[in-house]
Coordinates of C-alpha atoms and ligand atoms in Angstrom, one line a residue:
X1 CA 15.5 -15.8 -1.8
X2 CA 12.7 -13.3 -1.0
X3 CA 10.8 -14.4 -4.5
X4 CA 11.4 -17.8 -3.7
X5 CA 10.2 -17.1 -0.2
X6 CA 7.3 -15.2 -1.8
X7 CA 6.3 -17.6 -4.4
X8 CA 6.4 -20.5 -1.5
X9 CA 3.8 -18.5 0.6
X10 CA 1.2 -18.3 -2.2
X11 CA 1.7 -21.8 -2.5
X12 CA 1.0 -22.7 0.8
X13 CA -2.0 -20.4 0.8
X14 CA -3.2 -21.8 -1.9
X15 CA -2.9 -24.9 -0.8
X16 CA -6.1 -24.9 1.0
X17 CA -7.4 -24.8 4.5
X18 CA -9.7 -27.4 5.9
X19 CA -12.8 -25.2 5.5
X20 CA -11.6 -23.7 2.1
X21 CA -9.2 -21.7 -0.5
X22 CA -7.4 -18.6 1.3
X23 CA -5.5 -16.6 -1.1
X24 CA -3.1 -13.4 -1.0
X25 CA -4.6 -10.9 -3.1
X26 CA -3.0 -7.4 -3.1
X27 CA -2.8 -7.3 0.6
X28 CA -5.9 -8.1 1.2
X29 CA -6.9 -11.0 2.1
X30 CA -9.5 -13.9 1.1
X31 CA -10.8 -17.2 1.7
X32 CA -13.8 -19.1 -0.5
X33 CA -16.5 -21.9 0.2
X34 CA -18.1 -23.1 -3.2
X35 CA -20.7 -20.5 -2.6
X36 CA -19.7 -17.9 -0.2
X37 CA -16.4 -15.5 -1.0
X38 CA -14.9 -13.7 1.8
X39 CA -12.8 -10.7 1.2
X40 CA -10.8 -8.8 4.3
X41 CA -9.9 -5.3 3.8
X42 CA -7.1 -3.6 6.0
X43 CA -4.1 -3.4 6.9
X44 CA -2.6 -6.9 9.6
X45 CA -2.5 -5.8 13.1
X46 CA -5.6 -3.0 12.4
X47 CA -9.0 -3.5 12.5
X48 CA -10.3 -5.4 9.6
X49 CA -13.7 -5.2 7.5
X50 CA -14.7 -8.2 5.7
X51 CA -17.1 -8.3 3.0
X52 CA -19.0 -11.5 2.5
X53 CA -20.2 -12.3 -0.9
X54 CA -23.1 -14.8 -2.0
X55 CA -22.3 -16.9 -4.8
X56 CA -24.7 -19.8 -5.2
X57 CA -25.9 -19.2 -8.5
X58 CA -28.8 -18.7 -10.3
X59 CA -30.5 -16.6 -7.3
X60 CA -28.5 -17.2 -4.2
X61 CA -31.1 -19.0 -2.7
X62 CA -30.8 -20.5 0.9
X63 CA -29.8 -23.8 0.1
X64 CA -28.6 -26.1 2.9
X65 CA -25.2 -26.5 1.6
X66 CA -24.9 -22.4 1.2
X67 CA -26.2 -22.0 4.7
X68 CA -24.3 -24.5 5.9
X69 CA -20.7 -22.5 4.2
X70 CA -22.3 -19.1 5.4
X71 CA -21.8 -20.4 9.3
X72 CA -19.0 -21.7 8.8
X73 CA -17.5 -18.4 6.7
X74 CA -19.5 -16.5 10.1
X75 CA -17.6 -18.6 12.2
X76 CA -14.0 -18.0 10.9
X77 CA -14.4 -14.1 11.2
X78 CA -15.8 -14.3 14.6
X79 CA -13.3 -16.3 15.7
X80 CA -10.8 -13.7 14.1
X81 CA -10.0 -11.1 16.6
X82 CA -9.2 -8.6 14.2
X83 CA -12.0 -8.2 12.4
X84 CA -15.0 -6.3 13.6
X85 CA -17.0 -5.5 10.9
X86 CA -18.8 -7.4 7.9
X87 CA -20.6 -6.4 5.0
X88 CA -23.2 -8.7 3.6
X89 CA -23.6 -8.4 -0.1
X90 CA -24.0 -10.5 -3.3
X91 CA -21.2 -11.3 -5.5
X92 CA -24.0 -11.3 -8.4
X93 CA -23.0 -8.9 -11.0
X94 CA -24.1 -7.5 -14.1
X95 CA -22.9 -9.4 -16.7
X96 CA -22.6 -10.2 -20.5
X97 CA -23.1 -13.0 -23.1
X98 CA -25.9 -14.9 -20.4
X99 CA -27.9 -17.5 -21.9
X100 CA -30.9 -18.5 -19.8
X101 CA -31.3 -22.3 -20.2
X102 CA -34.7 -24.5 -20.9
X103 CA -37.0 -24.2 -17.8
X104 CA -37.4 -28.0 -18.2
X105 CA -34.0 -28.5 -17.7
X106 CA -34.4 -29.7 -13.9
X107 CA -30.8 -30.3 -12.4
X108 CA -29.3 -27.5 -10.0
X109 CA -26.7 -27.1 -12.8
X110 CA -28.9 -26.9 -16.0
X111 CA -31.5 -24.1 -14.1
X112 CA -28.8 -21.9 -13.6
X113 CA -27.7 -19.1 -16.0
X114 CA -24.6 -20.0 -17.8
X115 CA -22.3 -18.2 -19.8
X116 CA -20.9 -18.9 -23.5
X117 CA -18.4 -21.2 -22.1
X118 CA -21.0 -23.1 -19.6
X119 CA -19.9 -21.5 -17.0
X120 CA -22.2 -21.3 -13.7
X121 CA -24.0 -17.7 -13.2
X122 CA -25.7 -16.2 -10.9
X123 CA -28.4 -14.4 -12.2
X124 CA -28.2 -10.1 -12.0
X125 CA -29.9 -7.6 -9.5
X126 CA -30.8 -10.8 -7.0
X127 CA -29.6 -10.4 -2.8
X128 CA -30.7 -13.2 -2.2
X129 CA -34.4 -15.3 -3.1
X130 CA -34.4 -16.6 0.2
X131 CA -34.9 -20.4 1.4
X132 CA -34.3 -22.8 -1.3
X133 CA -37.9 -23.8 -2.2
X134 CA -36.3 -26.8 -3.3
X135 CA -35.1 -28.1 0.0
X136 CA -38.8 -27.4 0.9
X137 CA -40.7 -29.4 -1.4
X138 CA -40.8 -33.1 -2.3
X139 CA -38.1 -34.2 0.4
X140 CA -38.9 -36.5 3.7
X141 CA -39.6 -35.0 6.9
X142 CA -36.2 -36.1 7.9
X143 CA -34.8 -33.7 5.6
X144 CA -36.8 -30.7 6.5
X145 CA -36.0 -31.0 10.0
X146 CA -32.5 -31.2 9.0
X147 CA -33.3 -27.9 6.7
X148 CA -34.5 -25.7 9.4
X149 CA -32.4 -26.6 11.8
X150 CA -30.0 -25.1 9.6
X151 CA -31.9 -22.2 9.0
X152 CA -32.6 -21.6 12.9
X153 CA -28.5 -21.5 12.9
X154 CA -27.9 -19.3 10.9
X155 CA -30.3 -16.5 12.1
X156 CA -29.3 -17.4 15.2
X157 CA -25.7 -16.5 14.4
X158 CA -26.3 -13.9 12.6
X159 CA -28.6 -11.9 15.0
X160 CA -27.0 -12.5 17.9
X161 CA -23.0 -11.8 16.2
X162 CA -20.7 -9.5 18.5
X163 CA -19.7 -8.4 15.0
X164 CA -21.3 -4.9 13.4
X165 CA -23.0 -6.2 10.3
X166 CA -24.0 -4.4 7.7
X167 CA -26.1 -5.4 4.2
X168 CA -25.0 -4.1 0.7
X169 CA -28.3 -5.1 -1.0
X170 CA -27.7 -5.1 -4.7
X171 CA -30.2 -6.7 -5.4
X172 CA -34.2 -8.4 -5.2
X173 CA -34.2 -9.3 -1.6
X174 CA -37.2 -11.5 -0.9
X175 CA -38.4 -13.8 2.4
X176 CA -35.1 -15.2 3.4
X177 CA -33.3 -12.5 1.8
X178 CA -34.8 -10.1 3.7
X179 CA -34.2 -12.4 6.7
X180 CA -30.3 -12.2 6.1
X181 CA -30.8 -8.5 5.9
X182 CA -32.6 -7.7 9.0
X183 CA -30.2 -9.9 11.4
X184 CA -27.6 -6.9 10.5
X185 CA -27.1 -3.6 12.5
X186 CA -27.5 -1.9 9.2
X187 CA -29.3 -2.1 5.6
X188 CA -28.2 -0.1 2.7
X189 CA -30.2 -1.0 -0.6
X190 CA -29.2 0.0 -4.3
X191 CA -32.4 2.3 -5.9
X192 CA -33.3 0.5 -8.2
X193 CA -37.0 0.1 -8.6
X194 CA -36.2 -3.6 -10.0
X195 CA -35.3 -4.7 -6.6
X196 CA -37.6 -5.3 -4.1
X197 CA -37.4 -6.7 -0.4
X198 CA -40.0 -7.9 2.2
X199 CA -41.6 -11.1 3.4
X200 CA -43.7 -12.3 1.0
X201 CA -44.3 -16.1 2.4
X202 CA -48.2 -15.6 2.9
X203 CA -48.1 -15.2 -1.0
X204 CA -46.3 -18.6 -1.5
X205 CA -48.6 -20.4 0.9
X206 CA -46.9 -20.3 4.0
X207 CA -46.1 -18.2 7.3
X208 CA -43.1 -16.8 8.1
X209 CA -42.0 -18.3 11.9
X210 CA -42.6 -16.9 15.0
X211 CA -38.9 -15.4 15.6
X212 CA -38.6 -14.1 11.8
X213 CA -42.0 -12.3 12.8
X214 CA -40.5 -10.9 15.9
X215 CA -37.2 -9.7 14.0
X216 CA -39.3 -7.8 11.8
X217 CA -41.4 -6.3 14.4
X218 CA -38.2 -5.3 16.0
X219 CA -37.6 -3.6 12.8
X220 CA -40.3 -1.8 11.6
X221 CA -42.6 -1.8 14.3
X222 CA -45.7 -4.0 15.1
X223 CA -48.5 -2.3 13.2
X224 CA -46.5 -2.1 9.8
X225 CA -45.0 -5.8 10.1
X226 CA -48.4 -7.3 10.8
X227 CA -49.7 -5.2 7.9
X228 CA -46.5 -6.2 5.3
X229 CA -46.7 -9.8 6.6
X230 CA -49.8 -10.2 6.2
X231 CA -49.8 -9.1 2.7
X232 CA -46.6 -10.4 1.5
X233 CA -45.8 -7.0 1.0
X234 CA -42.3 -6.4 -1.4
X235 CA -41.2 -3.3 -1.3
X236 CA -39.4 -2.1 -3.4
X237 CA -36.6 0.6 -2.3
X238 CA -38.2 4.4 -1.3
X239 CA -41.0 1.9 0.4
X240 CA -38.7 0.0 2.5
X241 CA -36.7 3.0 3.4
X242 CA -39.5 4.9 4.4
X243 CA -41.4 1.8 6.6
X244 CA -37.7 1.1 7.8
X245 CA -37.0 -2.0 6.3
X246 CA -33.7 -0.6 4.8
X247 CA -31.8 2.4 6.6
X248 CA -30.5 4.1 3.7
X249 CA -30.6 4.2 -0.8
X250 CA -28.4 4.6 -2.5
X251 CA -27.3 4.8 -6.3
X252 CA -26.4 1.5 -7.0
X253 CA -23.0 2.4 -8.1
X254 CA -22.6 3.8 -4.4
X255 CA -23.6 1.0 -2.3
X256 CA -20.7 -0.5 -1.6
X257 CA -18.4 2.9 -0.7
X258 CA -21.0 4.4 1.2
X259 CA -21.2 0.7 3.3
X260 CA -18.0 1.1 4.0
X261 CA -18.3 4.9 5.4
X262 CA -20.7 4.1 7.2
X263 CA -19.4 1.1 8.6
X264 CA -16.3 3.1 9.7
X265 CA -18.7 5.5 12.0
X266 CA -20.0 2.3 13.4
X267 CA -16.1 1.1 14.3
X268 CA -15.7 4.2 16.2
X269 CA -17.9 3.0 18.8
X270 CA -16.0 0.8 21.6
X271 CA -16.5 -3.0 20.7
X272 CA -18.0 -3.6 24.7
X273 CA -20.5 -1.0 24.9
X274 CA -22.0 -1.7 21.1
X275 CA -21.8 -5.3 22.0
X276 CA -23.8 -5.0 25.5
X277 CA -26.3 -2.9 24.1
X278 CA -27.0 -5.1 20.7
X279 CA -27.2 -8.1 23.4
X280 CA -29.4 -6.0 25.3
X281 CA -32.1 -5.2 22.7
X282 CA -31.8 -8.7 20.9
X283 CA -31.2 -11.3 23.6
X284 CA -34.8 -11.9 24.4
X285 CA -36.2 -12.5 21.0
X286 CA -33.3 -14.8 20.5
X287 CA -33.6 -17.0 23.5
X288 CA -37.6 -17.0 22.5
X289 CA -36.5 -19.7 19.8
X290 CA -33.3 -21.0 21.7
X291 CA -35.7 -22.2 24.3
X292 CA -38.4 -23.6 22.3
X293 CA -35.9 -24.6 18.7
X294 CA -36.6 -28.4 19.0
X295 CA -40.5 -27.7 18.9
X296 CA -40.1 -25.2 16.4
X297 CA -37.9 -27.5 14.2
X298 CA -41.0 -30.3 14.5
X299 CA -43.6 -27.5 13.8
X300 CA -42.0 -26.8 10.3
X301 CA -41.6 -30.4 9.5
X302 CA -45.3 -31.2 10.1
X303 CA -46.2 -27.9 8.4
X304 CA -44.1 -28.4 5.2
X305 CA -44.9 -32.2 5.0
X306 CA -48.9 -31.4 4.7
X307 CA -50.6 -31.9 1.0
X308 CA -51.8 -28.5 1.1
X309 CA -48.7 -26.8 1.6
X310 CA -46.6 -28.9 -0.6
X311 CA -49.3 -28.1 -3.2
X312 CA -49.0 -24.2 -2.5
X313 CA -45.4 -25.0 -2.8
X314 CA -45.9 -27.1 -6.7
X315 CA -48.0 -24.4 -7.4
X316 CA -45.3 -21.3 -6.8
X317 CA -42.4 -23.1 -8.3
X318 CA -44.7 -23.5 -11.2
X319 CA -45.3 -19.8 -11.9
X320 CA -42.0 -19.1 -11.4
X321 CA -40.6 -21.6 -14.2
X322 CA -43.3 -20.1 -16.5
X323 CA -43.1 -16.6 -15.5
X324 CA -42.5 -14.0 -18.1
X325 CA -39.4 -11.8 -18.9
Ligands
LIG401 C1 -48.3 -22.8 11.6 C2 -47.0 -23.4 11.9 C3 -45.9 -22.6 11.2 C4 -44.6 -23.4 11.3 C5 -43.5 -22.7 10.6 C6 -43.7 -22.8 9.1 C7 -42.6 -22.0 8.5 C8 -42.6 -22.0 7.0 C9 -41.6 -20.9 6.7 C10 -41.1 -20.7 5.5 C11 -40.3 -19.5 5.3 C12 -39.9 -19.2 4.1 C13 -39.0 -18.1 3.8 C14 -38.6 -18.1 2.4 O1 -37.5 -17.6 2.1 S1 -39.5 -18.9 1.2 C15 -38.7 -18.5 -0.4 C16 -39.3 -17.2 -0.9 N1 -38.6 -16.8 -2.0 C17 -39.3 -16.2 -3.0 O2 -40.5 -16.1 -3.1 C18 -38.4 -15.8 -4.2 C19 -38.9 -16.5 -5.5 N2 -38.0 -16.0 -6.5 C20 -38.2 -14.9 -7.2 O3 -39.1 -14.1 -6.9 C21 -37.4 -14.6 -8.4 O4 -36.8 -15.9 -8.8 C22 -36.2 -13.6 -8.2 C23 -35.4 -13.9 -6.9 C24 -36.9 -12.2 -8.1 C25 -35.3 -13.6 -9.4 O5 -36.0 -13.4 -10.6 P1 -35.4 -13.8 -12.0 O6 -36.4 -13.4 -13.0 O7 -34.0 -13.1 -12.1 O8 -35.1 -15.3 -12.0 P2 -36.1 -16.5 -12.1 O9 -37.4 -16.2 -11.4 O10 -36.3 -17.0 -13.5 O11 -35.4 -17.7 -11.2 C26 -34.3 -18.4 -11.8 C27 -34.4 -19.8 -11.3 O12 -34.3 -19.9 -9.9 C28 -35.4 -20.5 -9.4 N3 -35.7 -20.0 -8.0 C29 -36.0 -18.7 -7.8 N4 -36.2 -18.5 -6.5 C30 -35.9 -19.7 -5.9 C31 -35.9 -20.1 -4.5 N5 -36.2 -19.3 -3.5 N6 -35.6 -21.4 -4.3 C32 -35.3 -22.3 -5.3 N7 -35.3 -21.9 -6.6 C33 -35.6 -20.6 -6.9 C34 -36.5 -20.3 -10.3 O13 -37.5 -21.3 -10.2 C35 -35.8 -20.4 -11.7 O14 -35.7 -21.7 -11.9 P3 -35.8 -22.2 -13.5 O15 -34.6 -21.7 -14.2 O16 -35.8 -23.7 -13.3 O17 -37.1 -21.7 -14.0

C-alpha cells in the first residue's frame, strides 16, 4: 500500500504543474521551466535554500522566453514561505564529446553546442552572456519594447527580492550577466582566469541604462563604475574581487559549498531586520526606474531601432561568429 502510495505521488508530481515539471528527488525538491532548473535543499517545515540554475543553451543568454521563466521560477520561491535563500548559478558544466556546429548554421537550435546524440548544450565556463543580442537586432520596435520591459522585470524583481540571494558564478559573466549578479546580496566567482565579468556594453556600441548604471555604482563605487563603464572593462576574477564587483574567489571546485556556508551566516540574521535594511539601501534606486519605466522602455526602443546602433549590433554579432578558439 505504502509503494503503491509512493509510486502514485511521483506520478502526480510528475504530472506537471501549470508553470512546469516538479519532481521528488532524494528529498529534495525541484521544479523546471525549459531553461531555468530549480533545486530546494532542506528539510519540509525548515528553512529552505534554493539553487536556481540557468539552462538556455549555448551561453545562457537573456532571451525573452528565459527571462520570462526566470520571474516566474522568482515568483514561485517568493511566494514559498519557506524558503529564504537562493543561489544563482549556471547549470553549464564541463562536459565531453561537444561538437561545435557551422557558424552559418543560423537557427537557435543549430548555433547551439550539441552533443554526439544532438542533444542541446550549453556551452562551458559561461554565467551568463547577458541580453540576447538577438532579441536586440533586426526585430520591430514593438518587440524591443516588449524585450525591455521584460528586462526592467526582472531587475526589478531581482533587486528588490525580500529573499537573500546569492551568485555562484561559474562562469564568463558579461553585461547582463553581471547584471543578474549585482541584483544579489552576495557574489562568489570561480578563479579561473577564463572567466571574466563586468559591463562591457560601450564595447558593443551601446550604454548600459541609467538604473544598471546606478546598481553598479551602488556596488563598486562612483569613480570605479564610471571608469569600468566607460571602458567596457571585463574583469576577470582577482580584478573584480579587488574593485568589488565580486565579494569573494574561490577554487572553482569550491563555489558551490562555500555559497552555501556562506549563505547559512546570512540566514542567521532575522528575515525583518535584513529585509528593512536591504529596502532601505535599495528602495530609491529602484523607484528611480519604477517612476520613469514607461519612458525608459520608449528610450531603448528608439535607441535600438537607430541604423547606427543596429549596425554596431551587425557588426559585434559578426566578430563573435568568426571569433577564434
Ligand atoms: C541614450 C539612451 C540609452 C537608452 C538605453 C539603451 C540601452 C541599451 C542597453 C543594452 C544593454 C545591454 C546589456 C547586454 O547584456 S548586451 C549583451 C552583451 N553580451 C556580450 O557582449 C557577450 C557576448 N558573448 C561572448 O563574449 C561570448 O560568447 C562568451 C559568453 C564569452 C562565450 O564565449 P564562447 O567562445 O564559449 O562562445 P561563442 O562566443 O562562440 O558563442 C556561442 C554562440 O552564442 C552566441 N552568443 C554569444 N553571446 C550572445 C548573446 N549575448 N546573445 C545572443 N547570442 C550570443 C555567439 O554568437 C555564438 O553563436 P554562433 O554559434 O552562431 O557563432
Amino acid at each position: 500500500m505504502a509503494m503503491a502510495l509512493r509510486a502514485a505521488s511521483r506520478v502526480l508530481l510528475r504530472a506537471g504543474s501549470r508553470l512546469g515539471r516538479r519532481e521528488a528527488v532524494d528529498g529534495a525538491r525541484r521544479f523546471a521551466n525549459k531553461r531555468v532548473l530549480v533545486e530546494t535543499e532542506g528539510a519540509a517545515g525548515a528553512t529552505r535554500i534554493a539553487v536556481m540554475k540557468f539552462r538556455n543553451p549555448p551561453v545562457n543568454s537573456l532571451s525573452l522566453d528565459f527571462l520570462t521563466e526566470f520571474v516566474i521560477s522568482l515568483e514561485k520561491l517568493e511566494n514559498d514561505k519557506s524558503i529564504r535563500g537562493v543561489i544563482l548559478t549556471s547549470d553549464s558544466l564541463k562536459r565531453g564529446n561537444q561538437t561545435k556546429v557551422a557558424a552559418t548554421e543560423k537557427t537557435e537550435e543549430k548555433r547551439a553546442t550539441r552533443d554526439h546524440g544532438g542533444r542541446l548544450q550549453e556551452r562551458p565556463g559561461i554565467f551568463s552572456a547577458g541580453l540576447d543580442l538577438l532579441e536586440m537586432y533586426g526585430r520591430n520596435p514593438a518587440h524591443y519594447a516588449e524585450y525591455w520591459k521584460a528586462v526592467q522585470e526582472l531587475w526589478l524583481r531581482l533587486y528588490l527580492s525580500s529573499l537573500t540571494l546569492m551568485s555562484a558564478i561559474n562562469g564568463a559573466s558579461p553585461a547582463g550577466g553581471c547584471l543578474l549578479a549585482i541584483t544579489c546580496d552576495y557574489r562568489i566567482m570561480a578563479d579561473n582566469p577564463k572567466y571574466t565579468i563586468g559591463l562591457n556594453e560601450s564595447l558593443l556600441g551601446i550604454v548600459a541604462p541609467f538604473w544598471l548604471k546606478d546598481n553598479y555604482v551602488n556596488t563598486i563605487g562612483h569613480r570605479a563604475a564610471e571608469r569600468a563603464l566607460q571602458l567596457g572593462t571585463l574583469f576577470p576574477p582577482a580584478e573584480a574581487l579587488k574593485v568589488g564587483v565580486v565579494d569573494e574567489v574561490v577554487p572553482e571546485d569550491q563555489v558551490h559549498s562555500k555559497t552555501l556556508s556562506v549563505m547559512a551566516k546570512w540566514l542567521a540574521i532575522p528575515d525583518h531586520s535584513r529585509q528593512l535594511t536591504k529596502t532601505m539601501m535599495r528602495k530609491a534606486t529602484a523607484d528611480n526606474l519604477i517612476k520613469q519605466r514607461e519612458a525608459d522602455i520608449q528610450n531603448f526602443a528608439s535607441f535600438i531601432s537607430r541604423d547606427s546602433i543596429q549596425k554596431s549590433l551587425h557588426m559585434y554579432l559578426e566578430k563573435l561568429k568568426h571569433k577564434k578558439g
